[in-house]
mmCIF file of C-alpha atoms in Angstrom:
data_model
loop_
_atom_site.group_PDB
_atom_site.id
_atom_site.type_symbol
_atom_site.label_atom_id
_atom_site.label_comp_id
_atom_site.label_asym_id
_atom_site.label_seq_id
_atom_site.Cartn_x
_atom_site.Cartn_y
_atom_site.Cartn_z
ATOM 1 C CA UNK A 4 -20.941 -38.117 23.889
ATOM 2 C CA UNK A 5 -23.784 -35.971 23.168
ATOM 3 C CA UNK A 6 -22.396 -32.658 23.398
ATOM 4 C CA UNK A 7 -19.181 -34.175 21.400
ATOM 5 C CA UNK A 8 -21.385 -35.122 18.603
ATOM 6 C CA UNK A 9 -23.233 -32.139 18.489
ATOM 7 C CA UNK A 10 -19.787 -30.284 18.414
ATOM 8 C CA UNK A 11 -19.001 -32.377 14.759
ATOM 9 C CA UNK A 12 -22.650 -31.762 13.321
ATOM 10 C CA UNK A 13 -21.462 -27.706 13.990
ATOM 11 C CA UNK A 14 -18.060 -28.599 12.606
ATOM 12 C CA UNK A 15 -19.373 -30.337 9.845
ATOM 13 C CA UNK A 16 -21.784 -28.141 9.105
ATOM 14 C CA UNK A 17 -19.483 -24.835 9.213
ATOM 15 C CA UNK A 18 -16.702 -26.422 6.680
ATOM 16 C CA UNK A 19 -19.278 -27.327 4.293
ATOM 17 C CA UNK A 20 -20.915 -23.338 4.447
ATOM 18 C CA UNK A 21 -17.397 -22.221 4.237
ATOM 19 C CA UNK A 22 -16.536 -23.911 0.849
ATOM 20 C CA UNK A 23 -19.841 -23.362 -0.818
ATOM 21 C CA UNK A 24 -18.776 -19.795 0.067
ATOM 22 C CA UNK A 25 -15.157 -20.338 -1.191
ATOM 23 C CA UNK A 26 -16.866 -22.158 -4.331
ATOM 24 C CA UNK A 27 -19.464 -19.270 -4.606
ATOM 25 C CA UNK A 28 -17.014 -16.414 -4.577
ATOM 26 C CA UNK A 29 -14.784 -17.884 -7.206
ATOM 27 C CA UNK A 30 -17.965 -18.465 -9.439
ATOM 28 C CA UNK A 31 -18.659 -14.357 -8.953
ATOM 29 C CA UNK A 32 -15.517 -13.102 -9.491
ATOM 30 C CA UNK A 33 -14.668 -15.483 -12.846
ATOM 31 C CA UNK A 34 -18.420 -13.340 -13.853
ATOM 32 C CA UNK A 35 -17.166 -10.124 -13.181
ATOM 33 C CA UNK A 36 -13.803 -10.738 -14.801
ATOM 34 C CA UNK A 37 -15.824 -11.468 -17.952
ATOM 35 C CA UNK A 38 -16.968 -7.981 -18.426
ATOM 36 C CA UNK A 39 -14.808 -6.375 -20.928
ATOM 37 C CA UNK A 40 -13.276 -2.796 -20.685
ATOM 38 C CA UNK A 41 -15.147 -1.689 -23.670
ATOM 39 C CA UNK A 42 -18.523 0.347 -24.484
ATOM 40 C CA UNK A 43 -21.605 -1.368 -24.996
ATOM 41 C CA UNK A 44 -24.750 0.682 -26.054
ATOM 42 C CA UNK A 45 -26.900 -1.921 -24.090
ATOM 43 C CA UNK A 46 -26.038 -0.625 -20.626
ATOM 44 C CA UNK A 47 -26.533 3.341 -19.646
ATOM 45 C CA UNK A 48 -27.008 4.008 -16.130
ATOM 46 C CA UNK A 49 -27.260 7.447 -14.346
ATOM 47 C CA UNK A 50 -24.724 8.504 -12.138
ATOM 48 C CA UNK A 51 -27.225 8.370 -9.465
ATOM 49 C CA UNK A 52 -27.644 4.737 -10.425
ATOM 50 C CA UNK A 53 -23.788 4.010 -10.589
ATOM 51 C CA UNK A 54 -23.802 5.183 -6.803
ATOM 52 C CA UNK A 55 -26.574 2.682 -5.962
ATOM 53 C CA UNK A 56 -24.917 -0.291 -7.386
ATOM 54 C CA UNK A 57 -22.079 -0.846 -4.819
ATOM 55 C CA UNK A 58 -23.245 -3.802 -2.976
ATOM 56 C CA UNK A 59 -22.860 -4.071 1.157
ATOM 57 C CA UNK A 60 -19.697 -5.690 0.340
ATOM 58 C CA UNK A 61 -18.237 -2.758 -0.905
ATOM 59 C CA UNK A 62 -17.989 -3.464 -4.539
ATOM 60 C CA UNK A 63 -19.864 -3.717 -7.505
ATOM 61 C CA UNK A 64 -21.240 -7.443 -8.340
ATOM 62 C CA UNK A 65 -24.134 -6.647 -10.728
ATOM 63 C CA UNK A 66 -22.696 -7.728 -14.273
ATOM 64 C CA UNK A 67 -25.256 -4.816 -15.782
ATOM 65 C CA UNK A 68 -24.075 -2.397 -13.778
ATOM 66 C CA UNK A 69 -20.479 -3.422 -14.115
ATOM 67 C CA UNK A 70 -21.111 -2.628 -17.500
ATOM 68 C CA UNK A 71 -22.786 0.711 -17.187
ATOM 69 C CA UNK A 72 -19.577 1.697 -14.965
ATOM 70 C CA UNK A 73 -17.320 0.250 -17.901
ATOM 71 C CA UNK A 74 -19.812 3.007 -20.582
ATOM 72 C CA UNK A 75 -19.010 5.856 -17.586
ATOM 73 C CA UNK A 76 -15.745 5.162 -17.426
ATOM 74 C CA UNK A 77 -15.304 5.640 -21.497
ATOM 75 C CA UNK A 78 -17.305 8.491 -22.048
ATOM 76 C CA UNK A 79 -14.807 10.796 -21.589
ATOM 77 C CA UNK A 80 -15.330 14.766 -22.130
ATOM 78 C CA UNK A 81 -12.871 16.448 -24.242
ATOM 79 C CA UNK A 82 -12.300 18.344 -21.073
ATOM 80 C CA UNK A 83 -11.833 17.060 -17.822
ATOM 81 C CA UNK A 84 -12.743 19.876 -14.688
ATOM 82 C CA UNK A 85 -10.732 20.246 -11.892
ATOM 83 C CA UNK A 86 -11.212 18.068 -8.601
ATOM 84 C CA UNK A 87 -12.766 19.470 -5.819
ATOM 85 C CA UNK A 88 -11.013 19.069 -2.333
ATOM 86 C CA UNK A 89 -12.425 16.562 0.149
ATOM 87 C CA UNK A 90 -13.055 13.234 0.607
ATOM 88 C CA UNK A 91 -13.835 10.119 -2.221
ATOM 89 C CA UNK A 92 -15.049 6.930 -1.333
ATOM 90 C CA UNK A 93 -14.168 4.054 -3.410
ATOM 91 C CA UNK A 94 -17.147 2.795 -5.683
ATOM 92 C CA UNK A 95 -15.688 0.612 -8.886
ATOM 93 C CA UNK A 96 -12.464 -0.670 -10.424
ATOM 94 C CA UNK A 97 -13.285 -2.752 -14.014
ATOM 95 C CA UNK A 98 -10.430 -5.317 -12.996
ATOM 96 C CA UNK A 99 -10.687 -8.081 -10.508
ATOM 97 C CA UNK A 100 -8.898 -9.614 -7.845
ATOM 98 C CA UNK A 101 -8.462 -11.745 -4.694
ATOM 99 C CA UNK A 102 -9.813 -8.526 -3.193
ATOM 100 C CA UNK A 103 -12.764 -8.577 -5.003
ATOM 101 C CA UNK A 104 -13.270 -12.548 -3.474
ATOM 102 C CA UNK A 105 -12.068 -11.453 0.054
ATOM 103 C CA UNK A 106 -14.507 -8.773 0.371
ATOM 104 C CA UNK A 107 -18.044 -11.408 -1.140
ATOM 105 C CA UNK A 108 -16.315 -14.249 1.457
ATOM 106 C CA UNK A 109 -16.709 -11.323 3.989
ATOM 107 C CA UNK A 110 -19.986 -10.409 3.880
ATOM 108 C CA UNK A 111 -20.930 -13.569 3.880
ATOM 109 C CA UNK A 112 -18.858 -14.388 7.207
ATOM 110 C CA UNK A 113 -16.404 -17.014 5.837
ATOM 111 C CA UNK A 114 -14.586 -17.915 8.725
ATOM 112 C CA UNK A 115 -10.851 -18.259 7.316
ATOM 113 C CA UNK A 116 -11.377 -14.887 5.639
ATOM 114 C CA UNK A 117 -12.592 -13.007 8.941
ATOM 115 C CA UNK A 118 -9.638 -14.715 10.795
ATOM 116 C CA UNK A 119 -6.899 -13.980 8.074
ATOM 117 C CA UNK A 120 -6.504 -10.674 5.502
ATOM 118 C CA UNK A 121 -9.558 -8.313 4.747
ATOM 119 C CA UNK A 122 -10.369 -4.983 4.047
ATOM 120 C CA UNK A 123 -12.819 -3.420 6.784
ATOM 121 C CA UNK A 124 -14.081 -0.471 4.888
ATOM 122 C CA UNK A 125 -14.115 1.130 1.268
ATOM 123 C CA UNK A 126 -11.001 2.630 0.208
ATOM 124 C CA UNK A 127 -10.562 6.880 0.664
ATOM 125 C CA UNK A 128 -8.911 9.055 -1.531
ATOM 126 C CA UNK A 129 -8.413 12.835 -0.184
ATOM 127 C CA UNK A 130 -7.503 15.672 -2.517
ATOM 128 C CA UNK A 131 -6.066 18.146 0.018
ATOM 129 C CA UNK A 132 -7.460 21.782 0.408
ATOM 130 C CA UNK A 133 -4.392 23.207 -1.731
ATOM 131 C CA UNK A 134 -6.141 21.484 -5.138
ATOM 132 C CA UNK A 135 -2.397 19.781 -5.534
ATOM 133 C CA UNK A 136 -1.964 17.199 -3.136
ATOM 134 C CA UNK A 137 -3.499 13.873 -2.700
ATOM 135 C CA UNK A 138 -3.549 10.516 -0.810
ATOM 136 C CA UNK A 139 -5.415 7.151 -0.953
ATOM 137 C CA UNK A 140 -5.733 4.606 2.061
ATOM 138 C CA UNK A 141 -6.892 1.836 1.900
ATOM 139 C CA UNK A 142 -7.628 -0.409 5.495
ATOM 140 C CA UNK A 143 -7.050 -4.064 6.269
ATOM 141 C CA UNK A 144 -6.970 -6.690 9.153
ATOM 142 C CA UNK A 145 -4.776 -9.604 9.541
ATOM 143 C CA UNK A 146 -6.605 -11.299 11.897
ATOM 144 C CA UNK A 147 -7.041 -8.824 14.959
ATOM 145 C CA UNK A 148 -4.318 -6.431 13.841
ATOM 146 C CA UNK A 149 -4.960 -3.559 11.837
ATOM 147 C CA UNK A 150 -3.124 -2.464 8.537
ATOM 148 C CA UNK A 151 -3.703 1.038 6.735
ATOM 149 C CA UNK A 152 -1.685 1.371 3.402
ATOM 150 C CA UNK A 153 -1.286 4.909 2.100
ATOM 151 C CA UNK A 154 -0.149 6.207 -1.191
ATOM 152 C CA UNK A 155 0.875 10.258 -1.579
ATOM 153 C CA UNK A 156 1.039 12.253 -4.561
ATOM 154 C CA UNK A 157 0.587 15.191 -6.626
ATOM 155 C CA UNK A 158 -1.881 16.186 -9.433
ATOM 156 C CA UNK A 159 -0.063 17.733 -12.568
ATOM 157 C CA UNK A 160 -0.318 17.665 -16.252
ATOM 158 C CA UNK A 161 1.402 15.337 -18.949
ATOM 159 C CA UNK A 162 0.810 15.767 -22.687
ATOM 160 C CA UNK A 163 -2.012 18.298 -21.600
ATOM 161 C CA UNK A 164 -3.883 15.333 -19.310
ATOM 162 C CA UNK A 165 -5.073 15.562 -16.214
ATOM 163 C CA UNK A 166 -2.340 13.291 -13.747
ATOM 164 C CA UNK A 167 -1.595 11.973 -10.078
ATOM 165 C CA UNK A 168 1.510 11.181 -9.753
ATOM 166 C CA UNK A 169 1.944 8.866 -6.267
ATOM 167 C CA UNK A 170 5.590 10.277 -4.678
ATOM 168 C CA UNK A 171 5.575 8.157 -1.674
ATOM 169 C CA UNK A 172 3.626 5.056 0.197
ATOM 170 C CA UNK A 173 3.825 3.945 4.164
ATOM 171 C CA UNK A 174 1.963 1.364 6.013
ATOM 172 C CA UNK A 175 1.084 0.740 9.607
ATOM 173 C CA UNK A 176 0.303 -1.862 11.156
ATOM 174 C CA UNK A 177 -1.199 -2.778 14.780
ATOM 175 C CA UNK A 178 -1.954 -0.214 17.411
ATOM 176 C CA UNK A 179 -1.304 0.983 20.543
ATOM 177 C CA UNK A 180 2.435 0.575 21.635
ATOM 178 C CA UNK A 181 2.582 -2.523 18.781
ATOM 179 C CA UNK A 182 1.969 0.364 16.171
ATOM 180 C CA UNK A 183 4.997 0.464 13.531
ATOM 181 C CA UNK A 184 4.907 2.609 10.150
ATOM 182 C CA UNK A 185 6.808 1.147 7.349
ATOM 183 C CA UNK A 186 8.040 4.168 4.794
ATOM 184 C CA UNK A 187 7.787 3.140 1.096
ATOM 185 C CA UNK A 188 7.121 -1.134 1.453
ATOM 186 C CA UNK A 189 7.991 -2.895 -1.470
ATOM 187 C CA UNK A 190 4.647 -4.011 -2.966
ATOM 188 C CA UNK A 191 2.682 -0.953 -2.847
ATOM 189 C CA UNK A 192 5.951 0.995 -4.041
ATOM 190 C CA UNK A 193 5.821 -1.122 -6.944
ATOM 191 C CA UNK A 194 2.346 0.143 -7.630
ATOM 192 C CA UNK A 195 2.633 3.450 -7.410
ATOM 193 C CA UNK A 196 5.337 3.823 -10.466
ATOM 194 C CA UNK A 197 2.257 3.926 -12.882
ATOM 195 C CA UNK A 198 0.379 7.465 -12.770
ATOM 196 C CA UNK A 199 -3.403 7.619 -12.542
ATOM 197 C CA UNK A 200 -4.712 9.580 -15.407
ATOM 198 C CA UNK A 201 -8.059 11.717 -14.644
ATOM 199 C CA UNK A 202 -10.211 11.020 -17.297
ATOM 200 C CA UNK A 203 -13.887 11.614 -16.233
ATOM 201 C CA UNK A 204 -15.187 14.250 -13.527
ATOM 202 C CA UNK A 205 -19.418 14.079 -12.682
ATOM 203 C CA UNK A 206 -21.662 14.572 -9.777
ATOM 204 C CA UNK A 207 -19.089 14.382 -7.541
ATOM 205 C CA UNK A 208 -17.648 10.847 -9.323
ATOM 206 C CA UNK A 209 -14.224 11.008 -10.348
ATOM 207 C CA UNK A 210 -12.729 8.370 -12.877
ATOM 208 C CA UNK A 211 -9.190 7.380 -13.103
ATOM 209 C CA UNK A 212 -7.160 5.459 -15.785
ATOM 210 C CA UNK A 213 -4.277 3.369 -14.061
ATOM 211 C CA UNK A 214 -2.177 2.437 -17.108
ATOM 212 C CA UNK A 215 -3.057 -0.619 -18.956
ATOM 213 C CA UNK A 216 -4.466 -2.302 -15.123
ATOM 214 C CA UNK A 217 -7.498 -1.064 -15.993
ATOM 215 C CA UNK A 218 -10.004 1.908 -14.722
ATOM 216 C CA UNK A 219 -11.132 3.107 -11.323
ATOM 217 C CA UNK A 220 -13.738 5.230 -9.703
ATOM 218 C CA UNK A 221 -14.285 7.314 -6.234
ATOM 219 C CA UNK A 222 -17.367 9.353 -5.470
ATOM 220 C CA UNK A 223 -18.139 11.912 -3.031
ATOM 221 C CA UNK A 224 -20.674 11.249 -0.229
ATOM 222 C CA UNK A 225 -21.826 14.564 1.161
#
């Protein structure tokens, strides 16, 4: 009886943790979704800055700094310069999302988010050595199986602007002999139709415009 009632306290105690964290995560992300896609002269940060504000969950939570990336983001230079080959980690997007929940719930270890869909790292996006080609994967887990979901494409011009334009998408799942690539799913085919404009280039940060969704941001990290 002892060791049972012990076992309930734990019980008890875990699904109360695990919906303050539910409860807490909604309360952040309903903050974050509050910051407008506009320029405010109250919030300048350096891009050195910027790159210090991604939080060990992998996204930006500070509502200043959400900001500042917001004033980056609309700055734009007349002229774009090219992208340098190599590797971009993913550091800001000004929308918000489940994603942006899953990944708080995460770091905090909320149980039914480790045990069900999650990212495990930041997303990459690779501009190949030819200056032309490009690619972004992002990486889940459903539980114990692993998910990778990557988009192709091709930078080009429209209307004089700089442009990715995503040609293709696959996803794999599991590993091992259980390891199956789907060509072109539905969902992330969906999301590719709209092109990601290039519309800010500095210190290695690249900003991207994906239609009216909103604004995104990789950086370098050698």
């Amino acid at each position: 009886m002892i060791h049972l009632g012990g076992l309930i306290i734990v019980s008890a105690i875990t699904v109360l943790y695990n919906v303050g964290v539910e409860q807490y995560a909604s309360f952040r992300v309903k903050q974050m979704a509050k910051i407008p896609l506009e320029y405010s002269n109250d919030s300048s940060v350096s891009t050195a800055g910027l790159r210090k504000s991604v939080s060990p969950a992998g996204i930006v939570e500070n509502l200043k700094y959400r900001q500042a990336w917001n004033n980056w983001l609309l700055d734009q230079p007349s002229a774009v310069p090219p992208l340098e080959p190599g590797e971009y980690t993913f550091m800001y997007r000004s929308y918000v999302n489940f994603e942006e929940g899953g990944a708080i719930k995460k770091a905090l270890l909320h149980v039914p988010t480790l045990m069900g869909v999650s990212s495990t790292k930041r997303g990459v996006f690779v501009i190949d050595s030819d200056g032309k080609s490009a690619r972004i994967t992002d990486v889940f887990r459903n539980g114990l199986k692993p998910i990778s979901i990557t988009w192709r494409g091709t930078l080009t011009k429209r209307q004089g602007k700089p442009m990715i334009i995503w040609t293709s998408t696959s996803m794999t799942t599991g590993s091992g002999k259980s390891k199956e690539t789907i060509k072109n799913p539905p969902l992330p085919e969906k999301l590719r139709q709209i092109p990601w404009e290039i519309v800010q280039v500095e210190d290695g940060i690249v900003g991207f415009r994906r239609g009216d969704a909103g604004m995104l941001a990789y950086a370098r990290m050698d």
